[in-house]
PDB file of C-alpha atoms in Angstrom:
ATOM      1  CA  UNK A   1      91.237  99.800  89.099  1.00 92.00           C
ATOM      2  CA  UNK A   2      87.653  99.557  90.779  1.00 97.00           C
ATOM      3  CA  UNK A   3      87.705  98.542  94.415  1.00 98.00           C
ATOM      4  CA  UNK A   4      84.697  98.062  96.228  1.00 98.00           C
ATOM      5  CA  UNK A   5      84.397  97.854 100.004  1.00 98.00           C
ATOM      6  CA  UNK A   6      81.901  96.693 102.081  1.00 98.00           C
ATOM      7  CA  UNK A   7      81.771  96.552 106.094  1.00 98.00           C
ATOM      8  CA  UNK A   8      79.688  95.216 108.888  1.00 98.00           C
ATOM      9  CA  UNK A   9      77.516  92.977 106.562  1.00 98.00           C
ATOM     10  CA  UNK A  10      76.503  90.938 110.446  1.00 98.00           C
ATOM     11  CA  UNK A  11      75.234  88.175 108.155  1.00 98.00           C
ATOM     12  CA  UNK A  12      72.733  90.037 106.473  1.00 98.00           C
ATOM     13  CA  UNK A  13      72.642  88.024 102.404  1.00 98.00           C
ATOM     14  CA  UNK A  14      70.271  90.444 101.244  1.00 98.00           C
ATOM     15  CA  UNK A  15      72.367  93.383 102.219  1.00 98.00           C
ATOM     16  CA  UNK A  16      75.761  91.786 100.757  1.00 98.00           C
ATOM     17  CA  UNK A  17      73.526  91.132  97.561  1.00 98.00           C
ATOM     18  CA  UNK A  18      72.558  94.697  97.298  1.00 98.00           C
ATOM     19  CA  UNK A  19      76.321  95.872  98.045  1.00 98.00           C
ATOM     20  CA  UNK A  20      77.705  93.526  95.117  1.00 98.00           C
ATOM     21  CA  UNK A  21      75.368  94.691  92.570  1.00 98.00           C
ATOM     22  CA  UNK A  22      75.405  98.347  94.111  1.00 97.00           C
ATOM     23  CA  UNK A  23      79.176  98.079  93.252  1.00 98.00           C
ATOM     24  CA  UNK A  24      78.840  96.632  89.462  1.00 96.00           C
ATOM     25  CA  UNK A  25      82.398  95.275  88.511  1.00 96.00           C
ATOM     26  CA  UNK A  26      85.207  95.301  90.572  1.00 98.00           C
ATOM     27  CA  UNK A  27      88.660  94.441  90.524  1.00 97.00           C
ATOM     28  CA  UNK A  28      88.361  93.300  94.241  1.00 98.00           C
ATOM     29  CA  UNK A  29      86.267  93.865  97.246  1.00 98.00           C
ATOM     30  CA  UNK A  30      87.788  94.758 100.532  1.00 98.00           C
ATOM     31  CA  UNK A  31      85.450  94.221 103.299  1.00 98.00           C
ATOM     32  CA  UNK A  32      86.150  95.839 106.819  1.00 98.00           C
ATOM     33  CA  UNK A  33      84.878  93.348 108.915  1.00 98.00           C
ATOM     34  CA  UNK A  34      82.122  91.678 110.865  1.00 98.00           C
ATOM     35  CA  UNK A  35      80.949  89.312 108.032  1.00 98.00           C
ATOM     36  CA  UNK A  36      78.427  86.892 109.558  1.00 98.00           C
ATOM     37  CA  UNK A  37      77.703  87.452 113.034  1.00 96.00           C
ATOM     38  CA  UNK A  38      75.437  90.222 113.899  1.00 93.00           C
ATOM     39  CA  UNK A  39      76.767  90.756 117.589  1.00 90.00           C
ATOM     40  CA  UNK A  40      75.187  90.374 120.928  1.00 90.00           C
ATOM     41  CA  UNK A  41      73.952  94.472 120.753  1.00 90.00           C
ATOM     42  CA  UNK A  42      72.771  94.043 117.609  1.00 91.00           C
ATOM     43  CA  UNK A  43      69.505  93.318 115.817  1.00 94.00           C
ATOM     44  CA  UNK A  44      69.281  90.723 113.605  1.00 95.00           C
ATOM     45  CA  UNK A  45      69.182  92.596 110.204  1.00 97.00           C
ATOM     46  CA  UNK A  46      67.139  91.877 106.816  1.00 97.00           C
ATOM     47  CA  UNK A  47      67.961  88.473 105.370  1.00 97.00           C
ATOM     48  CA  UNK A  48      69.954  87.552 108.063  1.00 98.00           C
ATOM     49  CA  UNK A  49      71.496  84.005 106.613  1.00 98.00           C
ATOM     50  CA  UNK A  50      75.397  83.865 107.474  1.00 97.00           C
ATOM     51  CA  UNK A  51      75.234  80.187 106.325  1.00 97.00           C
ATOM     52  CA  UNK A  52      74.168  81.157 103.261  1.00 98.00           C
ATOM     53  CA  UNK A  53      76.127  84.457 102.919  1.00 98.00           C
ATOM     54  CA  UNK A  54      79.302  82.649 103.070  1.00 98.00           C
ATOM     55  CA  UNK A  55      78.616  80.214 100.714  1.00 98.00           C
ATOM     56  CA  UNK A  56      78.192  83.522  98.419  1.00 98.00           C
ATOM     57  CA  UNK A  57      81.553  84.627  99.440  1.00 98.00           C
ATOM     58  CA  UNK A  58      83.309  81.835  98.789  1.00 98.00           C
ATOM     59  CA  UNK A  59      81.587  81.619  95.419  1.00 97.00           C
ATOM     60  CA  UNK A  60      82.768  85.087  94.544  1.00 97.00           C
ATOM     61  CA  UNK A  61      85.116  84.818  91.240  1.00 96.00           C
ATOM     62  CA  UNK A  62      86.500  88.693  92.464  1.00 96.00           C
ATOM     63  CA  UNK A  63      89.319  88.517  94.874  1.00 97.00           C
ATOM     64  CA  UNK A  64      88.289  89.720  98.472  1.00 98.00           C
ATOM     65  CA  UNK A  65      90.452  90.993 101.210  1.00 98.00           C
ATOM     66  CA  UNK A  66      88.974  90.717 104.233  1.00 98.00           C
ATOM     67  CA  UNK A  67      89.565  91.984 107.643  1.00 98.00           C
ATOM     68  CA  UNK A  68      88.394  90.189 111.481  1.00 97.00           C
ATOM     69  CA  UNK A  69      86.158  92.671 113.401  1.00 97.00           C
ATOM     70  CA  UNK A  70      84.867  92.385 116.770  1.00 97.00           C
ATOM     71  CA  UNK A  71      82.261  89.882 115.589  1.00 97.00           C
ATOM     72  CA  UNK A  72      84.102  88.010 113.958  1.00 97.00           C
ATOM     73  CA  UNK A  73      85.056  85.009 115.600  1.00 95.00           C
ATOM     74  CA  UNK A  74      87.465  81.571 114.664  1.00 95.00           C
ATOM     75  CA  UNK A  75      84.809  79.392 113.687  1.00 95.00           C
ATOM     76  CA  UNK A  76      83.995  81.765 110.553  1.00 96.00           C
ATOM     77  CA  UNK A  77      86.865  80.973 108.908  1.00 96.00           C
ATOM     78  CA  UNK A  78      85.663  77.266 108.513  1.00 96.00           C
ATOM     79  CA  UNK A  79      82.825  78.847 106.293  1.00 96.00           C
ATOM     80  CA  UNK A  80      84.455  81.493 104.797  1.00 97.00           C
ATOM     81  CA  UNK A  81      87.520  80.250 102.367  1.00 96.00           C
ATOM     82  CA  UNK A  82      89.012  83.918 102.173  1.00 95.00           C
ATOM     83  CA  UNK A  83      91.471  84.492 104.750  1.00 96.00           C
ATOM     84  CA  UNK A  84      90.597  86.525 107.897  1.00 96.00           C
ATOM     85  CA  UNK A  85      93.086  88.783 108.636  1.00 95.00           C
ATOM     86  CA  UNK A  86      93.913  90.316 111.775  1.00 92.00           C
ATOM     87  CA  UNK A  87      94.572  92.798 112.591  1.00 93.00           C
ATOM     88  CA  UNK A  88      95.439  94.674 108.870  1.00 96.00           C
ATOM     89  CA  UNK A  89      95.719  93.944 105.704  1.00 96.00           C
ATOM     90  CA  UNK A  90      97.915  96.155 102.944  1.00 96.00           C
ATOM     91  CA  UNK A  91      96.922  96.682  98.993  1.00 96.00           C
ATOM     92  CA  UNK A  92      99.153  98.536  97.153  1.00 95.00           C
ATOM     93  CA  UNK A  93      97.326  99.273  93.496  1.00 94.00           C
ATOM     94  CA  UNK A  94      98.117 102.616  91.178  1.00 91.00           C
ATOM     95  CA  UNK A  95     101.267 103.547  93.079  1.00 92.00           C
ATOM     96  CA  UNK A  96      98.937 104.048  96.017  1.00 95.00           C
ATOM     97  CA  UNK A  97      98.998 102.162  99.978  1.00 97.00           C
ATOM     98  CA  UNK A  98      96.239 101.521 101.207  1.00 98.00           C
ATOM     99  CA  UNK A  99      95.539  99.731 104.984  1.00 98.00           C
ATOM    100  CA  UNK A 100      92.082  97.874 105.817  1.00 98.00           C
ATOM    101  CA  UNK A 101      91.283  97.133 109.325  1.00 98.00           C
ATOM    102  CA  UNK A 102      88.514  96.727 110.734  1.00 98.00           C
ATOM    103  CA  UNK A 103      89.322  99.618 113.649  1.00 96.00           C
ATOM    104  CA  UNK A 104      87.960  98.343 116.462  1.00 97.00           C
ATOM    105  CA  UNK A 105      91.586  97.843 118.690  1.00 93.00           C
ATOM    106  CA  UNK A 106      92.465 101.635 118.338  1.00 94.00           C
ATOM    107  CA  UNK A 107      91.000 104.760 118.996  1.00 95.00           C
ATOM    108  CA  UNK A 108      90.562 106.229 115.622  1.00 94.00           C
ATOM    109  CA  UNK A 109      92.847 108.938 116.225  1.00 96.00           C
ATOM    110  CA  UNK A 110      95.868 106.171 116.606  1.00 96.00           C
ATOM    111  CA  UNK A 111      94.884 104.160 113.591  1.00 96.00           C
ATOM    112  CA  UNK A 112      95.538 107.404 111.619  1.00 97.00           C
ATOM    113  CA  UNK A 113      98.435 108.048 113.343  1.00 97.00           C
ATOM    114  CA  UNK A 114     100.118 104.666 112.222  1.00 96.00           C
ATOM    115  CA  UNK A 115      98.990 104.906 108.887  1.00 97.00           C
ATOM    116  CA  UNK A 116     100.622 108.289 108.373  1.00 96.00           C
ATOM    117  CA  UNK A 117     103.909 106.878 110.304  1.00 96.00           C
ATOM    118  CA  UNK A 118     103.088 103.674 107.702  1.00 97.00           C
ATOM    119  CA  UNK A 119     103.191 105.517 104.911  1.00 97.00           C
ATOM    120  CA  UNK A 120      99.547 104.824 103.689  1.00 98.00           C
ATOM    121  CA  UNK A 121      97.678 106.889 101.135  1.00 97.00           C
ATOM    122  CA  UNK A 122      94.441 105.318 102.253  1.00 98.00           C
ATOM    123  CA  UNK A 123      92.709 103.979 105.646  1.00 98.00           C
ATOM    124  CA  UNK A 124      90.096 102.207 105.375  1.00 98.00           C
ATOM    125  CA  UNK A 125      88.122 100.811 108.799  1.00 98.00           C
ATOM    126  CA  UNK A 126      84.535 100.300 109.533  1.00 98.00           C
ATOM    127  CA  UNK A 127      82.837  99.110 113.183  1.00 97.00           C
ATOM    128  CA  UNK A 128      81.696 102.490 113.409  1.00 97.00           C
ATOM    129  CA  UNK A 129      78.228 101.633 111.391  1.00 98.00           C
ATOM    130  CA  UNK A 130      78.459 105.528 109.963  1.00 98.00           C
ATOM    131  CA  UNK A 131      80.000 105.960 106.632  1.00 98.00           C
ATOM    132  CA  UNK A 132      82.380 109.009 106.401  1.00 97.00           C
ATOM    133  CA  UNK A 133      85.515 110.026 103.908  1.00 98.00           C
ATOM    134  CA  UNK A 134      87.915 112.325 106.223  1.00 97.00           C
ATOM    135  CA  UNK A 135      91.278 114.032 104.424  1.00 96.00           C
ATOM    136  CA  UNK A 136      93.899 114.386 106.482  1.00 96.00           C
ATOM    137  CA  UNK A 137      97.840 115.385 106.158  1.00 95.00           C
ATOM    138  CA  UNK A 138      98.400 112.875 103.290  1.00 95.00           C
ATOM    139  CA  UNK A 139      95.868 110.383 104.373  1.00 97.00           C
ATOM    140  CA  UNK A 140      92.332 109.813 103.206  1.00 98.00           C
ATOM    141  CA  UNK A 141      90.380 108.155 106.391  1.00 98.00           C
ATOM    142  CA  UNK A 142      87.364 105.894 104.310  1.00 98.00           C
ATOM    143  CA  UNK A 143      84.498 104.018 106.045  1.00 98.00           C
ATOM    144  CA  UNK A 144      82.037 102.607 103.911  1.00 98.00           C
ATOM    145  CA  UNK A 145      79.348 102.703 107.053  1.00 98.00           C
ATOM    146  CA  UNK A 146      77.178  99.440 106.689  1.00 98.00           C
ATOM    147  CA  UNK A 147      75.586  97.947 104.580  1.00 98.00           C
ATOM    148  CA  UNK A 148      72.955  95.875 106.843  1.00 98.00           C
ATOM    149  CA  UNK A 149      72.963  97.965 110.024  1.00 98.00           C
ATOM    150  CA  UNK A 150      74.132 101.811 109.448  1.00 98.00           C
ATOM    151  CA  UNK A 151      73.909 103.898 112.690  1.00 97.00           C
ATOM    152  CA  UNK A 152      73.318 107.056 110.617  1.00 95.00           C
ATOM    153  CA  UNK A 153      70.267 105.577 108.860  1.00 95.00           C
ATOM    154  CA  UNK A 154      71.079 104.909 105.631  1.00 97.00           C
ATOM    155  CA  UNK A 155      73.336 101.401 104.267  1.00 98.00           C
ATOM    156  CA  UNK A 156      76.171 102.247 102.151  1.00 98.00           C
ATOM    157  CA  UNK A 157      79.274 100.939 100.667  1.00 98.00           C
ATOM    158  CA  UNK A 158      82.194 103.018  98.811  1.00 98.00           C
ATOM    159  CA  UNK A 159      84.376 102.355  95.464  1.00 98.00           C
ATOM    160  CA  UNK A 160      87.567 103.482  94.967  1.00 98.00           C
ATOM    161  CA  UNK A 161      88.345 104.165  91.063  1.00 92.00           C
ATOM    162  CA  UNK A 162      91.080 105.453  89.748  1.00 81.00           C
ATOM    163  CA  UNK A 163      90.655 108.852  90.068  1.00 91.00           C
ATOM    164  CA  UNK A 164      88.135 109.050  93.309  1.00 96.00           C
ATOM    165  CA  UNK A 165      86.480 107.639  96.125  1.00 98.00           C
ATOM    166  CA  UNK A 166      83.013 107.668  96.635  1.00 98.00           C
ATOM    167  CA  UNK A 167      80.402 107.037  99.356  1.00 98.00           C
ATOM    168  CA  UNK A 168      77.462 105.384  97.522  1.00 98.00           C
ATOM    169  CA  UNK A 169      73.460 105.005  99.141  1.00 98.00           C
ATOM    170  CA  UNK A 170      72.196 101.274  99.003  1.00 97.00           C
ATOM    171  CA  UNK A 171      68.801 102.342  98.467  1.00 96.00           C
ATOM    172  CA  UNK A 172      69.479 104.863  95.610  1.00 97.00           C
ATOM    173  CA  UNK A 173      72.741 103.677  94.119  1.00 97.00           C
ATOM    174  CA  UNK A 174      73.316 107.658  94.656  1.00 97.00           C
ATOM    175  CA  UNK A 175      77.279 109.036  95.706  1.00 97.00           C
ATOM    176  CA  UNK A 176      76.980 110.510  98.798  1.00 96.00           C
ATOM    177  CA  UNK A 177      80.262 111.711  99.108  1.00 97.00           C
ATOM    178  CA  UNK A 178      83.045 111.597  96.796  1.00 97.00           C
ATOM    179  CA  UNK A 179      86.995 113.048  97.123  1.00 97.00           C
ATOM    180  CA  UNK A 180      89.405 112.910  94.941  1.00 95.00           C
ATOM    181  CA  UNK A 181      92.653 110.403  94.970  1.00 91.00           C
ATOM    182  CA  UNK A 182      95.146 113.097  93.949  1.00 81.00           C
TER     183      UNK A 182
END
């Protein structure tokens, strides 16, 4: 199983374009929220066309979990035909749990916390804008930074296969970072 995910795309097309062909062919694409909005404290980023980018989304023929983030707000669910969901979302695949949220309603500490109380094999958040892959106690902590907007300078996006994760550059197609599943 291939999983892409993608987080705080802010309603940059060009960056969810990159991201998708980044990625190659996946059996589904989680993203970790803030879709189209780009947020009052952000800049608008490269090809910044939520209209547009939703149409995209919704044209998708991959199935796409996605999770509502801090920018996310009701009326983008009238574009987007995916369900928002708020605050998690569960995909079991390969034996493995894994929870996507978007992170911004708990200190990160918590979140882990609940998905180690929850069972999970895998966490998945974003809202941080820096991409990192933490192991814990029988929990691997994965966010895929951004795509449009990273804090730590360079967009990204991560796949889960089924053997690892990986942390992959937008501008090189390069892994960053990769851990294993087992």
């Amino acid at each position: 199983m291939r999983i892409g995910i993608i987080s705080d795309t802010h309603g940059s097309l060009t960056a969810f374009r990159k991201a998708l062909e980044i990625l190659g062919r996946c059996d589904i694409i989680l993203h970790a929220g803030d879709v189209l909005y780009h947020g009052p404290r952000n800049p608008l980023p490269e090809g910044y066309n939520p209209k547009e980018l939703s149409e995209i989304i919704n044209s998708l023929q991959i199935p796409m979990l996605i999770s509502v983030g801090n920018c996310d707000a009701p009326i983008d669910q009238m574009l987007i035909s995916v369900p928002l969901q708020s605050p998690y979302s569960m995909l079991c695949f390969d034996g493995k749990k894994l929870l996507l949220t978007h992170g911004h309603n708990m200190e990160e500490k918590a979140l882990e916390e609940l998905a180690m109380r929850w069972k999970v094999d895998i966490l998945v958040t974003g809202h941080t804008h820096v991409k990192d892959i933490k192991i814990l106690p029988g929990l691997l902590h994965v966010n895929p930074g951004s795509c449009s907007l990273p804090k730590d300078g360079v967009p990204s996006v991560a796949l889960i296969d089924s053997k690892e994760v990986h942390l992959i550059d937008l501008n090189t197609g390069q892994s960053i970072k990769s851990e294993s599943l087992d």
